[in-house]
CSV table of C-alpha atoms in Angstrom, one decimal:
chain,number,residue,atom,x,y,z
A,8,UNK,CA,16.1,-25.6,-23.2
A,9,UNK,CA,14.3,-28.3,-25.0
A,10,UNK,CA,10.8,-27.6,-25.2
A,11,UNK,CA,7.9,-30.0,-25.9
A,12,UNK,CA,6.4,-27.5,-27.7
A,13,UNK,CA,6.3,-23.8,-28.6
A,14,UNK,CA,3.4,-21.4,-28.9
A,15,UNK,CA,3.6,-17.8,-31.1
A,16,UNK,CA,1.7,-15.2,-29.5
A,17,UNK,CA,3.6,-12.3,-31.1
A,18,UNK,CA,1.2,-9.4,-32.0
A,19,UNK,CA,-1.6,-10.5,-29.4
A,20,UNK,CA,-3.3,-8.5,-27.1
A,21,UNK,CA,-4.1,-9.5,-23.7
A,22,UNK,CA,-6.0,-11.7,-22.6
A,23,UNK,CA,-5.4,-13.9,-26.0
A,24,UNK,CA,-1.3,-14.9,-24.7
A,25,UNK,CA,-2.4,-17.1,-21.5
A,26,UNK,CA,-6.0,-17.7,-23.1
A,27,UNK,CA,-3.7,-19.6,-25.7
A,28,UNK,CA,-1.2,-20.8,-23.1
A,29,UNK,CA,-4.2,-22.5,-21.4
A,30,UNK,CA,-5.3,-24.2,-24.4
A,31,UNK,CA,-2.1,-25.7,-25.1
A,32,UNK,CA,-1.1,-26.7,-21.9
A,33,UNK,CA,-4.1,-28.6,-21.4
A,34,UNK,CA,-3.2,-30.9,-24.2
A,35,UNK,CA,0.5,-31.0,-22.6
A,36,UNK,CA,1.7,-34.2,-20.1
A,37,UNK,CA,3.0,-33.5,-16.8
A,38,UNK,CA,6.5,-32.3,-16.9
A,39,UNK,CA,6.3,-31.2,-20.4
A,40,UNK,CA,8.0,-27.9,-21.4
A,41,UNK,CA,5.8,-25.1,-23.7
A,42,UNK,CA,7.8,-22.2,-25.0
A,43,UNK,CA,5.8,-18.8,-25.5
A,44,UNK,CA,6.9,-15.8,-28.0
A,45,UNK,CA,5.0,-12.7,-27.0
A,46,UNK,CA,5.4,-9.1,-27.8
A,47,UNK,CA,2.6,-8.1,-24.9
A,48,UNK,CA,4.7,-6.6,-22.1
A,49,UNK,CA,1.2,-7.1,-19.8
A,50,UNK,CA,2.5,-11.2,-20.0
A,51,UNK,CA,5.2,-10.8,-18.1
A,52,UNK,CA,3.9,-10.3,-15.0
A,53,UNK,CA,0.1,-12.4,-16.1
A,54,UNK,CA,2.0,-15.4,-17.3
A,55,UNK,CA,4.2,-15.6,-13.8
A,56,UNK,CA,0.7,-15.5,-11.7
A,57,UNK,CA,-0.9,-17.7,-13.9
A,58,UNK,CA,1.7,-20.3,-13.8
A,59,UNK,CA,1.9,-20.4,-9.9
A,60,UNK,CA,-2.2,-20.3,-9.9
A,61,UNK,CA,-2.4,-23.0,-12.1
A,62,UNK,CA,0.3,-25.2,-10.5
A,63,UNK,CA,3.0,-25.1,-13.6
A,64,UNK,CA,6.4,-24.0,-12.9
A,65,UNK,CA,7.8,-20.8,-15.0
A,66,UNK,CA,11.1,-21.9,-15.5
A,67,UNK,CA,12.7,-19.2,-17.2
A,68,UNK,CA,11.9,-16.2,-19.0
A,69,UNK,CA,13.7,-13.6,-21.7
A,70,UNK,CA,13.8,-10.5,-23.7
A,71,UNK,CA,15.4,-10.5,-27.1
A,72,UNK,CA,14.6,-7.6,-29.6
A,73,UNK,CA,11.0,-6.7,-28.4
A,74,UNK,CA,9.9,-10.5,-28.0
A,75,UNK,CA,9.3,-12.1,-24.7
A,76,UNK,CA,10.0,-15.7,-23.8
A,77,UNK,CA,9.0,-17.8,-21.5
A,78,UNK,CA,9.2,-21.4,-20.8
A,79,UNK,CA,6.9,-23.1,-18.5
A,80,UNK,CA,6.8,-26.9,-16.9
A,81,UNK,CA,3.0,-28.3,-16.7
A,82,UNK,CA,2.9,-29.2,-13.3
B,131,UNK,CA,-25.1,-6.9,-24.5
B,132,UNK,CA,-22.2,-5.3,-22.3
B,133,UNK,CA,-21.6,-2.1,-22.1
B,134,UNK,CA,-18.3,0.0,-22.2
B,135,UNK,CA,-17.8,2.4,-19.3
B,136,UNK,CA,-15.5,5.8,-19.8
B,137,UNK,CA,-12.9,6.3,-17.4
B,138,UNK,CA,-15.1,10.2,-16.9
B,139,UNK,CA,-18.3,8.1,-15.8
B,140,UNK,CA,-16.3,6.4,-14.1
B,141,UNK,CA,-14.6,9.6,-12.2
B,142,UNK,CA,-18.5,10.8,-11.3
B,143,UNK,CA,-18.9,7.5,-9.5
B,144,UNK,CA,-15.9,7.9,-7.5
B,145,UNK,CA,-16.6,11.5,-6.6
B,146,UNK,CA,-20.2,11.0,-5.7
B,147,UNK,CA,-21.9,8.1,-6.6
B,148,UNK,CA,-21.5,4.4,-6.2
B,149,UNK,CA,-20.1,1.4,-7.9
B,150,UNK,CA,-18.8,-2.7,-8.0
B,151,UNK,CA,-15.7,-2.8,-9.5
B,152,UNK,CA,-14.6,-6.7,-10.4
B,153,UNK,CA,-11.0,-6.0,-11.1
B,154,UNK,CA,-9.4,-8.3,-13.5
B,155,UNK,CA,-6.0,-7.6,-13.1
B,156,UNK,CA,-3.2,-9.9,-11.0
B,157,UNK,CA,-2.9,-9.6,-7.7
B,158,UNK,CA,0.0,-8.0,-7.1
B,159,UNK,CA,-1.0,-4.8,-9.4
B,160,UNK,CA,-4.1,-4.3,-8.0
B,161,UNK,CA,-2.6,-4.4,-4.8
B,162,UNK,CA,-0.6,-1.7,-5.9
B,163,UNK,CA,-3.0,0.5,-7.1
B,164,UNK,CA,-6.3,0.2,-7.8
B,165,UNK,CA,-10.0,2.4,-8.5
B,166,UNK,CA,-11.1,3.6,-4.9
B,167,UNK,CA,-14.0,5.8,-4.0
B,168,UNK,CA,-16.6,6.1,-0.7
B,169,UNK,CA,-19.3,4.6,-2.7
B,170,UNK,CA,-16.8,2.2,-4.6
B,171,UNK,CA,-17.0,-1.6,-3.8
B,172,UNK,CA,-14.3,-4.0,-5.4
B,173,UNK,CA,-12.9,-7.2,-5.4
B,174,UNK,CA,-9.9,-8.9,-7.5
B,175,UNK,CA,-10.4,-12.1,-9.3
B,176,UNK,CA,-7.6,-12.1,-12.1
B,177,UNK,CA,-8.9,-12.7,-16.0
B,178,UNK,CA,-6.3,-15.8,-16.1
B,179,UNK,CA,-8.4,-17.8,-13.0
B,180,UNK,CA,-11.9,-17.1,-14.7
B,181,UNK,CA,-11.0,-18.6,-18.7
B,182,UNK,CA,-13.0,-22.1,-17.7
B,183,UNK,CA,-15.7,-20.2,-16.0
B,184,UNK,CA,-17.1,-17.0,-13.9
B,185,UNK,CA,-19.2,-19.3,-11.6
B,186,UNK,CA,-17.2,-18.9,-8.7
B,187,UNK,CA,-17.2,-15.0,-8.7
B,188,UNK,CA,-21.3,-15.0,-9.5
B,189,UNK,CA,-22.5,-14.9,-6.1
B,190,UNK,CA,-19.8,-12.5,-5.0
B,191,UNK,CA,-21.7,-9.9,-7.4
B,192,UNK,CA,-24.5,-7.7,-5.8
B,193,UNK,CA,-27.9,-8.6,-7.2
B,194,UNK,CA,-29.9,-5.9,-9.0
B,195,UNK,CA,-26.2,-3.7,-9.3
B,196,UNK,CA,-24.3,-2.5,-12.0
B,197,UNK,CA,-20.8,-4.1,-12.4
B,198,UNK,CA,-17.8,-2.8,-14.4
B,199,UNK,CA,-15.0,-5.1,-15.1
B,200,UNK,CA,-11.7,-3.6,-14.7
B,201,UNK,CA,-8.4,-4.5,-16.5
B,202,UNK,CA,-5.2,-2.9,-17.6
B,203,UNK,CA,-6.0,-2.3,-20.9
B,204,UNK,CA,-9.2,-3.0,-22.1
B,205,UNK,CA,-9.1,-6.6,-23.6
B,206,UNK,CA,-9.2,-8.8,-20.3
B,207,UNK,CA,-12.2,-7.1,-19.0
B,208,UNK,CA,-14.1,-7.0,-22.3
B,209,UNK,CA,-13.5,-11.2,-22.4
B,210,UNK,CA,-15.0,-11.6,-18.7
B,211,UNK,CA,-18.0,-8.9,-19.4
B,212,UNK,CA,-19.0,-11.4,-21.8
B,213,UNK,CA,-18.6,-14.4,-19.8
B,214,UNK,CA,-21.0,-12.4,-17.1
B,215,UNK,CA,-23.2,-11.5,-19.7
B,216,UNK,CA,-23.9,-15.3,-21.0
B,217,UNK,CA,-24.0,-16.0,-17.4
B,218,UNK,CA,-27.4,-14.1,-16.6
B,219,UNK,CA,-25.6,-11.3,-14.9
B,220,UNK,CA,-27.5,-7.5,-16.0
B,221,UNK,CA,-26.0,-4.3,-16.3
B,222,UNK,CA,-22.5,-5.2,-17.0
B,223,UNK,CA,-19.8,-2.9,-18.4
B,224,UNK,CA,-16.1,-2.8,-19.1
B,225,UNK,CA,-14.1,0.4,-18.2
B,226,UNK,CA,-12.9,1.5,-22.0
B,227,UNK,CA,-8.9,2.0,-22.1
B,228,UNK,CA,-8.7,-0.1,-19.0
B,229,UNK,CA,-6.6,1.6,-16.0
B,230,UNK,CA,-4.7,3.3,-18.7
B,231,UNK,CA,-7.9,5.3,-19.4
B,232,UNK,CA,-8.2,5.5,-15.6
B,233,UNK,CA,-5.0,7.0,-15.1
B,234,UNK,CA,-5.3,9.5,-17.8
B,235,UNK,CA,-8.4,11.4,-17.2
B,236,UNK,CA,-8.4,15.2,-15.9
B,237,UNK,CA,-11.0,16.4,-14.2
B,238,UNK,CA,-11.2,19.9,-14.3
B,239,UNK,CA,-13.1,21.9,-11.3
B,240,UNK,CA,-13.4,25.8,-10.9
B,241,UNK,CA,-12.0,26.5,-7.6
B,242,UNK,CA,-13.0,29.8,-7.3
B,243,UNK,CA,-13.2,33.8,-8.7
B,244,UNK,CA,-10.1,35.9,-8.7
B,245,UNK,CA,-10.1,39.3,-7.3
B,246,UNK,CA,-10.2,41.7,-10.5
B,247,UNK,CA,-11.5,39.2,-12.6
B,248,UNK,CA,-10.8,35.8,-13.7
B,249,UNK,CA,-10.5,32.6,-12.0
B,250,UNK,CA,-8.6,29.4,-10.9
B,251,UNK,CA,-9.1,26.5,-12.0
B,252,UNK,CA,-8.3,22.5,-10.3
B,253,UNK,CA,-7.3,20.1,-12.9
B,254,UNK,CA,-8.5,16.1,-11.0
B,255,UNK,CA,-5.9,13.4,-12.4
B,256,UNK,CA,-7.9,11.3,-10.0
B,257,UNK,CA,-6.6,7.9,-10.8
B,258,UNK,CA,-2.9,9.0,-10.4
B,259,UNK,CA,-3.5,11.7,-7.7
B,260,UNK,CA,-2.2,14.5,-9.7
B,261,UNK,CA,-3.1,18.0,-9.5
B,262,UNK,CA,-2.8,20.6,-11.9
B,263,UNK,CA,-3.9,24.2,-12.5
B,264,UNK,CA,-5.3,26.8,-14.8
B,265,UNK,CA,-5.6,30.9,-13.9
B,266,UNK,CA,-7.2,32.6,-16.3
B,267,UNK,CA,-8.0,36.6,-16.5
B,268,UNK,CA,-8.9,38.9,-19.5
B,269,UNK,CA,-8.3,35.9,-22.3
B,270,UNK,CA,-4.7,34.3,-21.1
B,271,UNK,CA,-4.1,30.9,-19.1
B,272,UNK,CA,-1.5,30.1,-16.7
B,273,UNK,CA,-1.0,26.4,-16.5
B,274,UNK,CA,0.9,25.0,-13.4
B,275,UNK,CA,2.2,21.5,-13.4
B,276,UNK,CA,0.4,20.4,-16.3
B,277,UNK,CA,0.0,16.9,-16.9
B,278,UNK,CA,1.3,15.1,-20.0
B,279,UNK,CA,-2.0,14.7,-21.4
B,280,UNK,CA,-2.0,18.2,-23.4
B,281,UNK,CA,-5.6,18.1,-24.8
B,282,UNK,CA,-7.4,18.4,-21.7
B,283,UNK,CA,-6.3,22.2,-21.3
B,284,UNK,CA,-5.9,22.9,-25.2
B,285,UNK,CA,-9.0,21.9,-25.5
B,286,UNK,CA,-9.9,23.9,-22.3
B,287,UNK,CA,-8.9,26.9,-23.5
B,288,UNK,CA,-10.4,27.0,-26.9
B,289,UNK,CA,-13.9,26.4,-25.1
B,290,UNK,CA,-13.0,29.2,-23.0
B,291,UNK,CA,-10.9,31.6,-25.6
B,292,UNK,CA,-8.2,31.6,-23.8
B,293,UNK,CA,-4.2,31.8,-25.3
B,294,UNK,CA,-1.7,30.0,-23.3
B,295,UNK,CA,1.0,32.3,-22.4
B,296,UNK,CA,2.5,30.4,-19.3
B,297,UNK,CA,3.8,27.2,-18.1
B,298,UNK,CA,5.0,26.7,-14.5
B,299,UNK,CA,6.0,23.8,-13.2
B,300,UNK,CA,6.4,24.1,-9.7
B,301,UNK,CA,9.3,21.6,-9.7
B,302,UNK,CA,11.1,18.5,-11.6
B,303,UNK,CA,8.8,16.0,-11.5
B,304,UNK,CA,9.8,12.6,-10.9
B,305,UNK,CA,5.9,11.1,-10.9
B,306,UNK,CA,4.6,11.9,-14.2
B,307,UNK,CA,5.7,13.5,-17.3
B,308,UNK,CA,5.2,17.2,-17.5
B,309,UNK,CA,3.1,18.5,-20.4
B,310,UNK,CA,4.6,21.6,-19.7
B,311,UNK,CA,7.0,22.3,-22.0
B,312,UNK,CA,5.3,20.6,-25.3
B,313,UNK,CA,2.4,23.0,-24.5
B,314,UNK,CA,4.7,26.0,-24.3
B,315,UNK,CA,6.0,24.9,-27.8
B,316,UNK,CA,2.8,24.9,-29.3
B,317,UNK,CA,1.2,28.0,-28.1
B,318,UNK,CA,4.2,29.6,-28.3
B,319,UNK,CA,4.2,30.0,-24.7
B,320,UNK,CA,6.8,31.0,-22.0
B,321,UNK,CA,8.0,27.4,-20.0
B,322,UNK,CA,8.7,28.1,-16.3
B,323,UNK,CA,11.4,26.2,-14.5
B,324,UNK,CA,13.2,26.2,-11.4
B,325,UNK,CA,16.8,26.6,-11.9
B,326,UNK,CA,18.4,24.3,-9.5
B,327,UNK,CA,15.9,21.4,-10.5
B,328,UNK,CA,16.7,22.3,-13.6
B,329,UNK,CA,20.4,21.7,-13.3
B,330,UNK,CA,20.7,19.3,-16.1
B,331,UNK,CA,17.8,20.1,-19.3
B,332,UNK,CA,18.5,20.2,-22.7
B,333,UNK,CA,16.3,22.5,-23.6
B,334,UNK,CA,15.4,26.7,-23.2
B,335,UNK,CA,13.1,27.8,-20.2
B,336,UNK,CA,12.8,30.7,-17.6
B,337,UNK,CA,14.1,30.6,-14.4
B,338,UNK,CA,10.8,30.3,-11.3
B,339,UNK,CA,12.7,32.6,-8.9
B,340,UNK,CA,11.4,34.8,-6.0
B,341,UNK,CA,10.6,38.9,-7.6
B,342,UNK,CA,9.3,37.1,-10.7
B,343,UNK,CA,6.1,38.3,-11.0
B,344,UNK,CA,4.2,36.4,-13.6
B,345,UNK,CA,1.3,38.5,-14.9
B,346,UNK,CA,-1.9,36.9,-16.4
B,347,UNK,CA,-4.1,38.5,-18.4
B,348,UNK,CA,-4.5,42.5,-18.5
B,349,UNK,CA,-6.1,42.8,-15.0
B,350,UNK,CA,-3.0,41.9,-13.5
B,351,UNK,CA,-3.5,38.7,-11.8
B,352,UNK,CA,0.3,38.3,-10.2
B,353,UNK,CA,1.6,34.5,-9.6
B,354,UNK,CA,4.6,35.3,-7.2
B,355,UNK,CA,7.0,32.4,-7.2
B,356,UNK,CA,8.5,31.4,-3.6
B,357,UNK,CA,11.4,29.2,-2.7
B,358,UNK,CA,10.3,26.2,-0.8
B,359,UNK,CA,13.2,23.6,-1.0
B,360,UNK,CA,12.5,20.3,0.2
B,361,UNK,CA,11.2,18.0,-1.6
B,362,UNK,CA,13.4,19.2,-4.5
B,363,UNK,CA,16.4,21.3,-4.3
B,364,UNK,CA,14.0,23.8,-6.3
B,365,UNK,CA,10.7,23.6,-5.3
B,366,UNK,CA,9.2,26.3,-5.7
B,367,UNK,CA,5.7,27.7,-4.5
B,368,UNK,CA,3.5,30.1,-6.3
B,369,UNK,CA,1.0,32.7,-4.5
B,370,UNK,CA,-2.0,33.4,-6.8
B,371,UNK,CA,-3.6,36.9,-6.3
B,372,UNK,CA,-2.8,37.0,-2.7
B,373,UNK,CA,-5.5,34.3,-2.0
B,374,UNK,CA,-3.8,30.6,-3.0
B,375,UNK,CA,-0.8,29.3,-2.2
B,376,UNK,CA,0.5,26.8,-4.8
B,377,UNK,CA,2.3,24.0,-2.9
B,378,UNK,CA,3.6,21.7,-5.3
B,379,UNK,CA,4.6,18.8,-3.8
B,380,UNK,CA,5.8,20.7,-0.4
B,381,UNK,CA,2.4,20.6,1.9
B,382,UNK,CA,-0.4,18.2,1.0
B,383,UNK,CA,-3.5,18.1,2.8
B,384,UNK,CA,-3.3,15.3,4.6
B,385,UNK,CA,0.6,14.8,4.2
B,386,UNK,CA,3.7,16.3,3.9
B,387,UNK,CA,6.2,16.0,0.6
B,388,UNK,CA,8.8,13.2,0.9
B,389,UNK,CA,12.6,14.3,0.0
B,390,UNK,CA,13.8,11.3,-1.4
B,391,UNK,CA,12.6,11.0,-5.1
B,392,UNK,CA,16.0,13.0,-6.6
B,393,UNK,CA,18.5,10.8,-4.3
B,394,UNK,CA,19.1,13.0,-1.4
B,395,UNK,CA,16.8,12.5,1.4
B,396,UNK,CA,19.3,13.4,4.1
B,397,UNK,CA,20.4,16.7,2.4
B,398,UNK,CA,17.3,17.9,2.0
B,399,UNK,CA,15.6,17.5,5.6
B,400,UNK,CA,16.6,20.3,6.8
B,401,UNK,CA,15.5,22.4,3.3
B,402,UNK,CA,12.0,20.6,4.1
B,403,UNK,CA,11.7,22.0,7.8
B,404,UNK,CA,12.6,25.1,7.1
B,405,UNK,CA,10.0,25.7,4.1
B,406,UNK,CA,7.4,24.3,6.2
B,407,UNK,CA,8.0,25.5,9.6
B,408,UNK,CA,9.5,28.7,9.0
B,409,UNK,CA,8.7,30.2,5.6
B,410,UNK,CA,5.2,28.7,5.6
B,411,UNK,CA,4.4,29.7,9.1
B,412,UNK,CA,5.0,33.1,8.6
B,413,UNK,CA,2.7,33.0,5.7
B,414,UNK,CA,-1.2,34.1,6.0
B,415,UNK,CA,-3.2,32.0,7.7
B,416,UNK,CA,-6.3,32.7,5.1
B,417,UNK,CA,-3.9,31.4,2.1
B,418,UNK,CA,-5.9,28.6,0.2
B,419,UNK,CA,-3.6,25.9,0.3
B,420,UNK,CA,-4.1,23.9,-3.8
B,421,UNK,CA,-1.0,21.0,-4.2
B,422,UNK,CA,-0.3,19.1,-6.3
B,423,UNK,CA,-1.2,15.7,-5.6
B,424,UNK,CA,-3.7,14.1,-3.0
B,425,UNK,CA,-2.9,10.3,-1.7
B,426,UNK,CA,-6.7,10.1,-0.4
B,427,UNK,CA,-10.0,9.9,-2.2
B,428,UNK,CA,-11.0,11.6,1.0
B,429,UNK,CA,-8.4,14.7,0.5
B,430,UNK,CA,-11.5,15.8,-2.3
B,431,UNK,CA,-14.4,18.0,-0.3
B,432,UNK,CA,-17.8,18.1,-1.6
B,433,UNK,CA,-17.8,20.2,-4.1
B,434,UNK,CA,-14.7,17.8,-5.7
B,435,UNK,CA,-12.0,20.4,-4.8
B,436,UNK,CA,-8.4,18.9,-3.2
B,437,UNK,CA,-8.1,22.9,-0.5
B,438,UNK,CA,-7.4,23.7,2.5
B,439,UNK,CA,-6.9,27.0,4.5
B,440,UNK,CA,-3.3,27.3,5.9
B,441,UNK,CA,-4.1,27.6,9.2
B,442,UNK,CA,-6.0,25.0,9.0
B,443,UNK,CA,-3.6,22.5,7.9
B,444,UNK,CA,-1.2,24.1,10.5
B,445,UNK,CA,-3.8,22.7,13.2
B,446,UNK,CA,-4.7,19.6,11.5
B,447,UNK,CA,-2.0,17.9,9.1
B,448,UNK,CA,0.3,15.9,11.5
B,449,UNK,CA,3.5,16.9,9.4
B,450,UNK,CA,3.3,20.3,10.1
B,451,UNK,CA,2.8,19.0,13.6
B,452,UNK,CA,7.0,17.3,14.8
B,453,UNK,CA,8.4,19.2,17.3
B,454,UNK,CA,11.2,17.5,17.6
B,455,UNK,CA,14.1,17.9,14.2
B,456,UNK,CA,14.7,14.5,15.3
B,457,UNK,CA,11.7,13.3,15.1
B,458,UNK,CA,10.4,14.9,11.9
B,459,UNK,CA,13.8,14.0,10.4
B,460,UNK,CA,12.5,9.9,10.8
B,461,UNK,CA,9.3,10.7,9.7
B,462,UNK,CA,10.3,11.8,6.4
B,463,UNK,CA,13.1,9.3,5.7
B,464,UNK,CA,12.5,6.3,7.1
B,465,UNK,CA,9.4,4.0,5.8
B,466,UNK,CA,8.3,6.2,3.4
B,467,UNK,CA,6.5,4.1,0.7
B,468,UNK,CA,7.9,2.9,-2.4
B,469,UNK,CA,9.2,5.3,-4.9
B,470,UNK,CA,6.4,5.9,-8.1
B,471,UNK,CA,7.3,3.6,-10.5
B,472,UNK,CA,9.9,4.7,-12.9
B,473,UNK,CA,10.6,7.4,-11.0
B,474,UNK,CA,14.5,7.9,-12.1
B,475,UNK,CA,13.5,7.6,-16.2
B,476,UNK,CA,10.3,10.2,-15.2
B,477,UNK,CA,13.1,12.7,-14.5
B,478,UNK,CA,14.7,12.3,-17.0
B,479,UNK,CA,12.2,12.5,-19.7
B,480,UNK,CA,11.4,15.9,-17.7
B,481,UNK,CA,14.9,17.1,-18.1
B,482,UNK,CA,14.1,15.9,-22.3
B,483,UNK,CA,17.5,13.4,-21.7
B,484,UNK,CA,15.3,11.0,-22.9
B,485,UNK,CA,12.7,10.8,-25.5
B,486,UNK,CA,10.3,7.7,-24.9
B,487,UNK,CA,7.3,7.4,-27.2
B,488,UNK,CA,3.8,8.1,-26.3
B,489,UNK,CA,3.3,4.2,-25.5
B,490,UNK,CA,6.4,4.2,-23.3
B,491,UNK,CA,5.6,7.4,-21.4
B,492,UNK,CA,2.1,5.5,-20.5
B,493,UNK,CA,3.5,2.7,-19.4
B,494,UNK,CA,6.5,5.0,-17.2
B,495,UNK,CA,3.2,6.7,-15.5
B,496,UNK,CA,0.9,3.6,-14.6
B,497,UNK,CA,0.5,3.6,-10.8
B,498,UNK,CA,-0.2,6.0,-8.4
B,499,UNK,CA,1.9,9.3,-7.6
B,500,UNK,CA,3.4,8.6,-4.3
B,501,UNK,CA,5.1,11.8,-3.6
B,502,UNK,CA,3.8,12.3,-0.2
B,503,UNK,CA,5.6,10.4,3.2
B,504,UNK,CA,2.5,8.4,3.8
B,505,UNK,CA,0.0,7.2,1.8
């Protein structure tokens, strides 16, 4: 997927993964596409509610070897 | 300045006191389980809709009240505290260890004396619903369906000089991870099992069968196993000193025990009735009945003890109240709530098939216990 941009969150705790997220997205365009690498297994779930709060799409998200990834559209 | 809150004050409050819980999680965990009490107040505002600003949860706060901030693990809540705090709000806390902590804490509660000396002893996992037990007479501890958190009774015992000589557990569990057997291997203790839930263990333990009489301490205090299939093939209910019946996860106070959890709901039905309606029943009425979970904050009495007398339960719990087979058979298989979570990989870790780390086994128990048919 080709992402606008990708944020490393590995080795942070919650809240810091979607405090980040939030930062970066705001200085996203509509439509854009920010990758996230996180090792929190508490972002699973926090990023997927965030992104429907916040009106962004989660487009897809992975495992691979203890890091999580996730790819959301700024809505 | 915030303060942190322990998940033990935070037990008291539940039990008898009052409380505002802001709970940071999302939605759909705290609708799954959540801190709930009489005096306990809370709302859910996840820590992801608040980063810009608390204003909008201010005037959903009580004025003049203490609030804790709730999260899963600690971090969230300490973050929104904060934001509280610089917002004029007094008396704000965080619960340390989040609903980890929560989950985690024992509570432990003497129940009552024991005829020739010695007593009994109710072990509160209050934010999981999990009951365990300690009998102790002349310097020696029974523990029955220990939780995995070990330290509580170690610690327990060496307050009270007691050595740990047995560990029952009444059944396989499939909610929570048994401390039962790591406890036996460090006090060099005897682990208790039944044998048909036991069918597939990798390790050594002694078969919970009727005529066993386990014997604690030197006055003789006799646990006397009985079979009470149902909600496991082996379930397995223990009389202590002629005065408490042991129910596992057979008869709850205000519920019965759902057959599901080990794959064979429709098998097991008829074990279920049977236990209750016919071996119970002929049991005395004056039996204290102590299981091992409650679904209720209001299953704990006054003095903080999940009891109940037999006979009562006979007049007042509405699963020991189905005439029909039919109809009891639809009560405890259809619309039963969901399964605990990880319910199939708890079993397993019981049966020592698997070895998850300390981290994982946390994660495996998070949620409530949901062994019962209703909640």
């Amino acid at each position: 997927m080709n992402s606008t941009q990708v944020l490393d969150t590995k080795g942070l705790s919650c809240p810091m993964p979607i405090v980040k997220t939030k930062k970066a997205m705001d200085t996203l365009n509509s439509g854009d596409i920010l990758e996230i690498l996180a090792t929190d297994k508490g972002a699973v779930n926090d990023l997927a509610a965030w992104s429907k709060s916040s009106g962004h799409e989660l487009l897809d998200h992975k495992e691979e070897d203890g890091v999580f990834k996730f790819w959301i559209k700024k809505g | 300045m915030i303060k942190p809150m322990t998940a033990k004050e935070a037990a008291s409050r539940v039990l008898d006191g009052e409380l505002f819980i802001l709970d940071v999680r999302n939605e759909s965990d705290y609708k799954d389980w959540k801190i709930e009490g009489k005096g306990i107040q809370s709302i859910n505002r996840p820590y992801f809709d608040l980063i810009d600003g608390v204003e909008d949860v201010l005037e959903l706060l009580p004025k003049g009240k203490e609030v804790l901030v709730a999260c899963a693990k600690e971090g969230s809540s300490q973050m929104v505290a904060e934001m509280l705090d610089e917002a004029g709000v007094e008396d704000v806390y965080y619960l340390e260890g989040g609903m980890k902590s929560w989950s985690e804490y024992l509570n432990p509660v003497k129940v009552g004396d024991l005829k020739d000396g010695g007593s009994i002893y109710q072990f509160n996992r209050i934010g999981k619903g999990c009951l365990s037990y300690l009998v102790e007479s002349g310097g020696e501890a029974a523990i029955i369906d220990s939780a995995r958190m070990t330290d509580a009774y170690v610690d327990f015992a060496k307050e009270n000089n007691l050595t740990i000589k047995h560990l029952i557990d009444t059944h396989l569990h499939a909610d929570h991870i048994s401390g039962g057997r790591k406890l036996a291997e460090a006090a060099n203790g005897t682990y208790w099992l039944p044998e048909k839930d036991a069918g597939e263990v990798t390790f050594e333990y002694e078969k919970l069968e009727d005529g066993k009489e386990i014997v604690v301490g030197s006055t003789k205090i006799a646990i006397q196993p009985l079979y009470s299939p149902g909600h496991t093939i082996g379930s397995t209910s223990l009389i202590v000193d002629d005065q408490y019946l042991l129910s596992g996860d057979i008869l709850f106070v205000d519920s019965i025990g759902r057959p599901d959890l080990a794959g064979k709901a429709e098998d097991w039905v008829g074990d279920l009735r049977n236990t209750l309606y016919n071996k119970y029943s002929e049991l005395s009425k004056d039996l204290i009945v102590l299981p091992a979970h409650f679904g209720k904050i209001s299953e704990i009495d006054e003095k903080g003890i999940v009891q109940a007398k037999l006979g009562v339960l006979f007049e007042q719990n509405e699963g020991l109240k189905i005439e029909s087979e039919e109809t009891f058979r639809k009560a405890v298989t259809e619309n039963l709530p969901p399964q605990p979570n990880a319910y199939q990989e708890i079993r397993q870790t019981n049966m020592g098939q698997i070895n998850p780390n300390e981290d994982e086994q946390r994660e495996m128990e998070i949620g409530p216990n949901r062994c019962a048919i209703t909640e």
